[in-house]
Coordinates of C-alpha atoms and ligand atoms in Angstrom, one line a residue:
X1 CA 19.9 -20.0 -17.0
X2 CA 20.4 -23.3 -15.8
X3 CA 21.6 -24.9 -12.6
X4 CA 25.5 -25.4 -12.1
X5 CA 26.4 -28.8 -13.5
X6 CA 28.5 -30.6 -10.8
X7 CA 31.4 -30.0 -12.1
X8 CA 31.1 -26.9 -12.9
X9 CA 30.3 -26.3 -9.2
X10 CA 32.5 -28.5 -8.1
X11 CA 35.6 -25.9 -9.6
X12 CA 33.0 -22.7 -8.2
X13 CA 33.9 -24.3 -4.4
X14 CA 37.1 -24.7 -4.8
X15 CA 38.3 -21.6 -6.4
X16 CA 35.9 -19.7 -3.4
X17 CA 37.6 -21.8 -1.3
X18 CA 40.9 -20.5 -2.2
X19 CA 39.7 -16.8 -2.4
X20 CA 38.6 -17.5 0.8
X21 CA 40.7 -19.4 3.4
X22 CA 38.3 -19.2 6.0
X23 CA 34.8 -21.4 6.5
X24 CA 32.4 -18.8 4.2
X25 CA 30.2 -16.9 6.2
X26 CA 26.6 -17.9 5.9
X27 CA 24.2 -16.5 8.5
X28 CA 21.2 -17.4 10.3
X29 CA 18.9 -16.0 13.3
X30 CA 19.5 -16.6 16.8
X31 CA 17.4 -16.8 19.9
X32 CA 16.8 -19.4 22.3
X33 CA 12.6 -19.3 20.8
X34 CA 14.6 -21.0 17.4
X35 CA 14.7 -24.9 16.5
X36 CA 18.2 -26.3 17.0
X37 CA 19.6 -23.2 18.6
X38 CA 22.2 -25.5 20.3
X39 CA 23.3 -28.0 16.8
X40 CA 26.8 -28.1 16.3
X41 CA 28.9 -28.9 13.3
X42 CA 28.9 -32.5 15.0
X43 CA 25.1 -33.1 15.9
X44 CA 24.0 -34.2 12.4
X45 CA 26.4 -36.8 10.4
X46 CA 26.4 -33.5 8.3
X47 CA 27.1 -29.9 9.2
X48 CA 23.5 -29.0 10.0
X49 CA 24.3 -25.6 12.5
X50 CA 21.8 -23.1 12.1
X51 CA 23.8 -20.9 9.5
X52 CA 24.7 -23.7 7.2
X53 CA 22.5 -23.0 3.6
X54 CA 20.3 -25.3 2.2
X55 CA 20.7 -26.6 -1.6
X56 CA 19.6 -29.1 -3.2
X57 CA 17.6 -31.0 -0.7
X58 CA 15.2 -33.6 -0.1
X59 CA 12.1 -32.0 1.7
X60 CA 12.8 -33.7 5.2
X61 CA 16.3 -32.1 5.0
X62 CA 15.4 -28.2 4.4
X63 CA 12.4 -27.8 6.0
X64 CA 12.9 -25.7 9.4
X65 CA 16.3 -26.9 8.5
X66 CA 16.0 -30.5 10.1
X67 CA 15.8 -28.8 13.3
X68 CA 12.2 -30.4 14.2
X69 CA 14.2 -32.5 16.8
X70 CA 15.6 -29.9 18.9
X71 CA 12.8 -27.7 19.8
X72 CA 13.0 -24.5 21.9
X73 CA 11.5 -24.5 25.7
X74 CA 8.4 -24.2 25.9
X75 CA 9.2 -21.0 28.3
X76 CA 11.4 -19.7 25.4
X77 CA 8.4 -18.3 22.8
X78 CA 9.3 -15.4 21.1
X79 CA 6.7 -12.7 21.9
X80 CA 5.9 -10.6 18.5
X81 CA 4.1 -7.8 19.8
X82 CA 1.8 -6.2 17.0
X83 CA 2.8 -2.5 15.7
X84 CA 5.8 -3.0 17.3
X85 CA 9.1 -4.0 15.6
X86 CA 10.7 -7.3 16.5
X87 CA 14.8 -6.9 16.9
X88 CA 16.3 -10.3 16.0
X89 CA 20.0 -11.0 16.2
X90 CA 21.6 -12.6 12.7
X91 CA 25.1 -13.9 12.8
X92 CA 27.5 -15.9 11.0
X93 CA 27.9 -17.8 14.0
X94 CA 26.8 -18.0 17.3
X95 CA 30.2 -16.7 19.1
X96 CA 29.0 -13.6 17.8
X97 CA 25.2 -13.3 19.2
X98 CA 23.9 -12.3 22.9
X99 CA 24.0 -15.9 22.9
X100 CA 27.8 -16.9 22.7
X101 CA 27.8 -18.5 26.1
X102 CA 26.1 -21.7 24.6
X103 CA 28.5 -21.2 21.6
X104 CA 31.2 -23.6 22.6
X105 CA 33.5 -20.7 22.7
X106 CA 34.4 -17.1 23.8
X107 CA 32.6 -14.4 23.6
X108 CA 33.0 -12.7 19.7
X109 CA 30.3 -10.4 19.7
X110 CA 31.6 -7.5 17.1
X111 CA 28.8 -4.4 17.5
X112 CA 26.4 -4.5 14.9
X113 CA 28.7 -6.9 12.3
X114 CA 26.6 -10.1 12.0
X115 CA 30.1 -11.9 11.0
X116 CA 32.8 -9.8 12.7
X117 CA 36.7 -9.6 11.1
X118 CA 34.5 -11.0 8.0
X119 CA 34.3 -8.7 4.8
X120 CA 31.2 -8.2 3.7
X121 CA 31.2 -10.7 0.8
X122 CA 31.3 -13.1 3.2
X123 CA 27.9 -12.8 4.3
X124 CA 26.9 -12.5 0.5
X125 CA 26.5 -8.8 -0.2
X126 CA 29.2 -6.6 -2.0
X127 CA 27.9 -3.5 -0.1
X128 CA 24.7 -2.4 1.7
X129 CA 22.9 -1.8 -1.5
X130 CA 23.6 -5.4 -3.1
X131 CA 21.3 -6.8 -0.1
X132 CA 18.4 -8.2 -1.2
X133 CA 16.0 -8.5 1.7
X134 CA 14.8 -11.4 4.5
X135 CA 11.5 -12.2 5.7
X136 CA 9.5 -13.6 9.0
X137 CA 6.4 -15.8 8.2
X138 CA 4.0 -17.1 10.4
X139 CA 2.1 -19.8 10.4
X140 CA -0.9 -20.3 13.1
X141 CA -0.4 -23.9 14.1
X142 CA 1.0 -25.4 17.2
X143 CA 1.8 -28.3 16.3
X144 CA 4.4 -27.9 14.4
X145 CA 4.4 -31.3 12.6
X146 CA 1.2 -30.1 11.2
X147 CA 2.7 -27.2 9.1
X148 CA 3.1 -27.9 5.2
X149 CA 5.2 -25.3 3.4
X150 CA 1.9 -23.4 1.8
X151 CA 0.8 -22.3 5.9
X152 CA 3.1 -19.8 5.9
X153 CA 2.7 -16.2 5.6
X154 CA 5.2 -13.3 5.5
X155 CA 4.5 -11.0 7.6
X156 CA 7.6 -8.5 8.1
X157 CA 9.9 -7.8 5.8
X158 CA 13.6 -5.8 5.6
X159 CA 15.3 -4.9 2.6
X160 CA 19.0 -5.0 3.9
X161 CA 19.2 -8.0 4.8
X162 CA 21.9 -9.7 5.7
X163 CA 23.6 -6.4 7.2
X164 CA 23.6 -5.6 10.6
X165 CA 23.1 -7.7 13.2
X166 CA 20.2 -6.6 15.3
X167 CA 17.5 -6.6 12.8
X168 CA 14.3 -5.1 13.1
X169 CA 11.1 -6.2 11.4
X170 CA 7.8 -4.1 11.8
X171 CA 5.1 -6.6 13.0
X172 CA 1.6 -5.7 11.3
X173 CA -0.5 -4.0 14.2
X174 CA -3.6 -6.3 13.0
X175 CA -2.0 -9.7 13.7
X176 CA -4.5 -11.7 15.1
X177 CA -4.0 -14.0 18.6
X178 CA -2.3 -17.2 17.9
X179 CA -4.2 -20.7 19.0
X180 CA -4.0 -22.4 22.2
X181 CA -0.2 -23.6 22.3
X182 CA 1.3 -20.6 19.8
X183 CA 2.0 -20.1 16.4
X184 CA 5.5 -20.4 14.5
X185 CA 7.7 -18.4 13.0
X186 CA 10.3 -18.3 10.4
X187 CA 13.2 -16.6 8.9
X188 CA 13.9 -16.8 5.5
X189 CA 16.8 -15.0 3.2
X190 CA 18.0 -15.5 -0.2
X191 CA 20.9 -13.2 -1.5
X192 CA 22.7 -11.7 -4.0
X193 CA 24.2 -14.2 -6.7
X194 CA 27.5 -11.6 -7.2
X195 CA 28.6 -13.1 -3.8
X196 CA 29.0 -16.9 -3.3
X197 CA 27.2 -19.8 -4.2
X198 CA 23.2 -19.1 -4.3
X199 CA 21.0 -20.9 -1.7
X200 CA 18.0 -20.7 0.2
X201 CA 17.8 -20.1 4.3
X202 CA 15.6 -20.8 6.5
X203 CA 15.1 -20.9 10.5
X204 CA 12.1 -21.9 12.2
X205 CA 11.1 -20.6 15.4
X206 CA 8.1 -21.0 18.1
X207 CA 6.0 -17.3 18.6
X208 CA 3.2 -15.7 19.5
X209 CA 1.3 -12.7 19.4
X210 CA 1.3 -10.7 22.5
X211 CA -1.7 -8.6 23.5
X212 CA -3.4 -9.0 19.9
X213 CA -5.6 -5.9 19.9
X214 CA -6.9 -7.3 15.7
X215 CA -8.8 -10.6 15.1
X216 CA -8.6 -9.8 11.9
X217 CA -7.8 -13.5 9.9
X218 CA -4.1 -13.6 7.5
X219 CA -5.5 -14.5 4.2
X220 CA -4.4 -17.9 2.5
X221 CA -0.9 -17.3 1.7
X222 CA -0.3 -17.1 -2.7
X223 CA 2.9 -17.9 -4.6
X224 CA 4.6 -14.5 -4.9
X225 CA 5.3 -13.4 -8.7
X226 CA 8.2 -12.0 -10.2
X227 CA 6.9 -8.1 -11.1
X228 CA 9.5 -5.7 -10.4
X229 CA 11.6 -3.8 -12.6
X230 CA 14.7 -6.4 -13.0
X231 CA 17.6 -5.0 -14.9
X232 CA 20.2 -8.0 -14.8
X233 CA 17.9 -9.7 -16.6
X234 CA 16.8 -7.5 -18.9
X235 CA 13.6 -6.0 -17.6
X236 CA 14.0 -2.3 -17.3
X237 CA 10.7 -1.9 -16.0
X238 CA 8.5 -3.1 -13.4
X239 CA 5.2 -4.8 -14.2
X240 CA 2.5 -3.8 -11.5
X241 CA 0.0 -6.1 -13.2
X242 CA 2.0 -9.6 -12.3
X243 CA 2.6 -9.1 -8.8
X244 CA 1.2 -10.6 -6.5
X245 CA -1.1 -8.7 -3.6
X246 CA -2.0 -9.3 -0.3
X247 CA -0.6 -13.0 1.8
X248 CA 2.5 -14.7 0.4
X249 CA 4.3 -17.6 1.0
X250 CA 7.6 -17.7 1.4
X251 CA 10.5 -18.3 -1.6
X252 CA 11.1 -22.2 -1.7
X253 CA 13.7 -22.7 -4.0
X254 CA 16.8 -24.5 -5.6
X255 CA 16.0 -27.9 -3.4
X256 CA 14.8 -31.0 -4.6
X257 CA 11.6 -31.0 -3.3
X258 CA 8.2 -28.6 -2.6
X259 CA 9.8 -25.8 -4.0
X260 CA 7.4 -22.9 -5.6
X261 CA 9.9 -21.0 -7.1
X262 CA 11.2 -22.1 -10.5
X263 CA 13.9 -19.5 -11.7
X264 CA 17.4 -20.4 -12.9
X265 CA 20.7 -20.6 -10.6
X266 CA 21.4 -16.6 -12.2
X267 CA 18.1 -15.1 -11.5
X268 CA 17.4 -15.8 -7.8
X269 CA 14.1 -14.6 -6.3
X270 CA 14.0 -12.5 -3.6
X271 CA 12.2 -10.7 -0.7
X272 CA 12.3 -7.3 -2.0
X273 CA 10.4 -5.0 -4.6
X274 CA 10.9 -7.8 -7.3
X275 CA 8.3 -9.8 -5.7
X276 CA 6.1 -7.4 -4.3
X277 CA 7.5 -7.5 -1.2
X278 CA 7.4 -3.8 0.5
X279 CA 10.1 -3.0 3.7
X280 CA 8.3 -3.1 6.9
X281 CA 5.7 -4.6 8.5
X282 CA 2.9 -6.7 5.6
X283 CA 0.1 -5.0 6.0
X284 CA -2.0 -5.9 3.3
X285 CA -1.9 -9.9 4.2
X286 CA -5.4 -9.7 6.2
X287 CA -8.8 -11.2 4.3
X288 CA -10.1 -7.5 4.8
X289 CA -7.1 -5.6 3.9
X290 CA -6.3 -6.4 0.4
X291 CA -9.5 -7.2 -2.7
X292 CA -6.8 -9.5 -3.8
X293 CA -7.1 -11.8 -0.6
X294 CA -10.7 -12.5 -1.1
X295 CA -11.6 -11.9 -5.1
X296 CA -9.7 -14.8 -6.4
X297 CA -8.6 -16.6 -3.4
X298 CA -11.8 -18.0 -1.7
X299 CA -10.6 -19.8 1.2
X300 CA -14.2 -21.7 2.3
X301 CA -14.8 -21.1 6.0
X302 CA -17.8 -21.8 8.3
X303 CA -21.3 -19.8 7.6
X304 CA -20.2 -19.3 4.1
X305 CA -22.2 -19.9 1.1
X306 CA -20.5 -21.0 -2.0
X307 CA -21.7 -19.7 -5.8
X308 CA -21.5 -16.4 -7.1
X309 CA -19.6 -13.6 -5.3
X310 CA -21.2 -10.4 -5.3
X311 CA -19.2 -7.7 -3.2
X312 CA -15.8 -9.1 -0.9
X313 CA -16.0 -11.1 2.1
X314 CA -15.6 -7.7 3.9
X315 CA -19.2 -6.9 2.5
X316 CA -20.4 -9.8 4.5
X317 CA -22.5 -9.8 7.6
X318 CA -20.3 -12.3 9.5
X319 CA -16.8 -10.5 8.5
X320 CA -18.9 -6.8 9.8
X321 CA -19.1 -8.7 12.8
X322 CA -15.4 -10.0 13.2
X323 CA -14.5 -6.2 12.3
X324 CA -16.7 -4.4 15.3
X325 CA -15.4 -7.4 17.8
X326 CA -11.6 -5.9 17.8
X327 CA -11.8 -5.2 21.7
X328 CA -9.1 -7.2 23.7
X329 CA -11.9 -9.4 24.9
X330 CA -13.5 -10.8 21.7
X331 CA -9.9 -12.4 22.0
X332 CA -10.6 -15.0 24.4
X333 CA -12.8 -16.3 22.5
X334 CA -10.7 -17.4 19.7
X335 CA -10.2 -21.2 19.2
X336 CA -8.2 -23.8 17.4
X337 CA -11.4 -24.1 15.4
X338 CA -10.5 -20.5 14.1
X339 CA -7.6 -21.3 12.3
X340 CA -7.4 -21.9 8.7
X341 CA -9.2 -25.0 7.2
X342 CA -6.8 -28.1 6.1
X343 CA -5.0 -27.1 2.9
X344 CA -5.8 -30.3 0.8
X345 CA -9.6 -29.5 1.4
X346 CA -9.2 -25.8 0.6
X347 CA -7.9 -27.0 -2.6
X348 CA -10.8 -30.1 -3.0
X349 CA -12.8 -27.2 -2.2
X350 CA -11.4 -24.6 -4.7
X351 CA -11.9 -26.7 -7.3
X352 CA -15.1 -27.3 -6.9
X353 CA -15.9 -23.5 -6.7
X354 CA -14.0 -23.3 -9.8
X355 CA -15.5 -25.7 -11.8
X356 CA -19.6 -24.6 -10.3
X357 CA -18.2 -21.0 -11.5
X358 CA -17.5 -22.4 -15.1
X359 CA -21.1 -24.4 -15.2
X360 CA -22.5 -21.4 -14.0
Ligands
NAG401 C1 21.2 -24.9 25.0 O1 22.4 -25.0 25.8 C2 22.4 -24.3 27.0 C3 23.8 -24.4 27.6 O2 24.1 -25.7 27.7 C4 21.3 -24.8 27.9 O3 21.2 -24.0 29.1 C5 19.9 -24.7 27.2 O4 18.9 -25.3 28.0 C6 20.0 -25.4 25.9 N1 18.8 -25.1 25.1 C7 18.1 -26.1 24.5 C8 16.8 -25.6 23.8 O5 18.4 -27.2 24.4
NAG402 C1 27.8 -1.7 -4.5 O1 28.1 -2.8 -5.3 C2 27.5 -2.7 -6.6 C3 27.7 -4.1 -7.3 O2 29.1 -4.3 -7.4 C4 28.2 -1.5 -7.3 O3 27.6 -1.4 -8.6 C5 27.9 -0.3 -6.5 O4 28.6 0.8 -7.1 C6 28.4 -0.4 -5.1 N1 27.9 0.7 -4.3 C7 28.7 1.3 -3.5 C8 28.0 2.5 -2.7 O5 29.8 1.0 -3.2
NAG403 C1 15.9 -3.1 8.9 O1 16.8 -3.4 10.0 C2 17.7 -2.3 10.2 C3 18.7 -2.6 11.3 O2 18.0 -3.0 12.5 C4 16.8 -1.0 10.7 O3 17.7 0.1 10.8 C5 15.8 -0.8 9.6 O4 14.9 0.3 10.1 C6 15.0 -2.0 9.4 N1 14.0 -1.8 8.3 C7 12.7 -1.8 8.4 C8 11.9 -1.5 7.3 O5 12.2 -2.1 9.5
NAG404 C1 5.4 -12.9 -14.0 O1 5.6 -13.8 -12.9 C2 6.1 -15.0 -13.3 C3 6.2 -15.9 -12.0 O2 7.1 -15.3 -11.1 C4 7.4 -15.0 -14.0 O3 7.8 -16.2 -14.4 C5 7.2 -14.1 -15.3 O4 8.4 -13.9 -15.9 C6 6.6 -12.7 -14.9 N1 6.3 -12.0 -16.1 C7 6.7 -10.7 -16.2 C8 6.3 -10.1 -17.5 O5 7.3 -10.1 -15.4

């Protein structure tokens, strides 16, 4: 399957546009912690609100949706509170949110409908089981001009996504304390291609971990792999062996630039079962929870020898000692210095592994 020709898209629009009279619904999070919770339809020369989908875009232009510019408060961090769900609000506009006195208008808040007087197509799913799933990532940098796409992790998932409105996602009980200044967060979504136009979503957000009880480390986030059973597309069955365990990115795709996800305009990826993505809270996306996150994903840190493996990280005398210093108190201790090494050197320094492996 190939990408729409312009054209060919072109005609899609318009005869969407004629099924539909109103502005399709596309949907996004919102709370004051996100970046450009208060962009219009008239900030950007372009419609750049929070719910508007991203295709076909230049890197600067997708990522945490041009919003870098309008930051949150500092004051306004969401707190993700580990073992705990996280309830976020996703809307088709902002009218309809907690939030609608910022909106510009009244107050159109409709229950639990994320888009309400909107059929469900609108928001890109037939019916409750044609969702396909959103995700939260984290990435533990405060600075967040510092963050390249491969920092992120996904740490919560939910398979019915985009449904109701108030959303929950199961925060991991291990996630570690975030560095001086916070982390940040993101909400991605990808949905079914029998409803509208496909595209990719994304919202960042600024968050932290609140009374971290883990300082357990996330793994280096992998590209996720296509492995579950995938009728539409002719595979019956799924196929355990291609997955992808343990840390994953997130699903960049159909944009111009830093994508990691190749498939065709018909065969979307998304965060559910196809890509190894459970419902719920990540659980396995910590170096010691997963054999997957340490056996072939070495990522080099202080005190560690490089050559042969024998046994996992876990096995090691410095990650025994991480494990027995889980008390609220070891947490203070935590540093900037703890976070993940720079990504081009982790890769400098892969390759090296990989090519002393090979000699050896
Ligand atoms: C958003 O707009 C509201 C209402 O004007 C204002 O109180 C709030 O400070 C704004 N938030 C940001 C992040 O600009
Ligand atoms: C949901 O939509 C799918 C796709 O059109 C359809 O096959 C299925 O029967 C529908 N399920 C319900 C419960 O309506
Ligand atoms: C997904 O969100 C819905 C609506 O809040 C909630 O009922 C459901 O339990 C959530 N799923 C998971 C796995 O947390
Ligand atoms: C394995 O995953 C890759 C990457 O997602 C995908 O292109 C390929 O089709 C998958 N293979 C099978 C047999 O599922």
């Amino acid at each position: 399957m190939t990408i729409l020709q312009p054209a060919r898209q072109v005609s899609w629009l318009l005869c969407l546009s004629s099924l539909f009279p109103f502005v399709l619904g596309h949907a996004a999070i919102w709370h004051p912690s996100m970046y450009g919770f208060n962009v219009t339809d008239t900030t950007f020369p372009y419609d750049n609100r929070p719910v508007a989908p991203l295709y076909n875009m230049p890197f600067k232009q997708w990522w945490f949706h041009n919003h870098l510019d309008y930051p949150p408060h500092p004051s306004d961090t969401y707190q993700l509170e580990p073992g705990r769900p996280a309830t976020l609000e996703i809307a088709c506009n902002k009218q309809s949110t907690s939030y609608y006195a910022s909106s510009g208008f009244g107050n159109h808040q409709g229950g639990d409908s994320p888009c309400p007087g909107s059929p469900p197509k609108q928001y890109h799913a037939l019916n409750i089981s044609d969702t396909k799933g959103c995700a939260l990532a984290i990435a533990y940098k405060s600075d967040v001009r510092d963050i390249a796409p491969e920092d992120f992790a996904v740490f919560s998932i939910n398979h019915t996504c985009v449904w109701h409105r108030f959303t929950e996602f199961q925060v991991p009980a291990k996630m570690p304390p975030c560095p001086l200044g916070g982390c940040h967060c993101a909400f991605f979504w990808i949905h079914s291609p029998d409803a509208g136009n496909e595209q990719m979503y994304m919202n960042g957000f600024k968050c932290t971990v609140a009374n971290p009880v883990s300082v357990a480390q996330i793994a280096k986030p992998r590209v996720a792999r296509r492995c579950g059973a995938d009728p539409q597309n002719g595979k019956p069955h799924a196929d355990p062996a291609n997955c992808t365990n343990g840390a994953k990115q997130p699903l960049y795709w159909l944009q111009k630039e830093r994508n990691n996800m190749f498939e065709g305009y018909y065969s979307p990826p998304y965060y559910n079962d196809l890509y190894n993505f459970k419902d719920g809270a990540q659980n396995d996306i910590f170096e010691d929870s997963n054999p997957a996150n340490t056996k072939d994903n070495l990522v080099p840190r202080d005190g560690m020898t490089f050559g042969p493996v024998i046994g996992t990280e876990a096995d090691a005398p410095e990650a025994q000692g991480r494990q027995q210093n889980t008390t609220p108190t070891a947490v203070s201790e935590f540093t900037n210095a703890d976070v993940s090494p720079d990504p081009v050197i982790g890769v400098l320094l892969g390759l090296v592994i990989v090519a002393v492996v090979g000699l050896w």
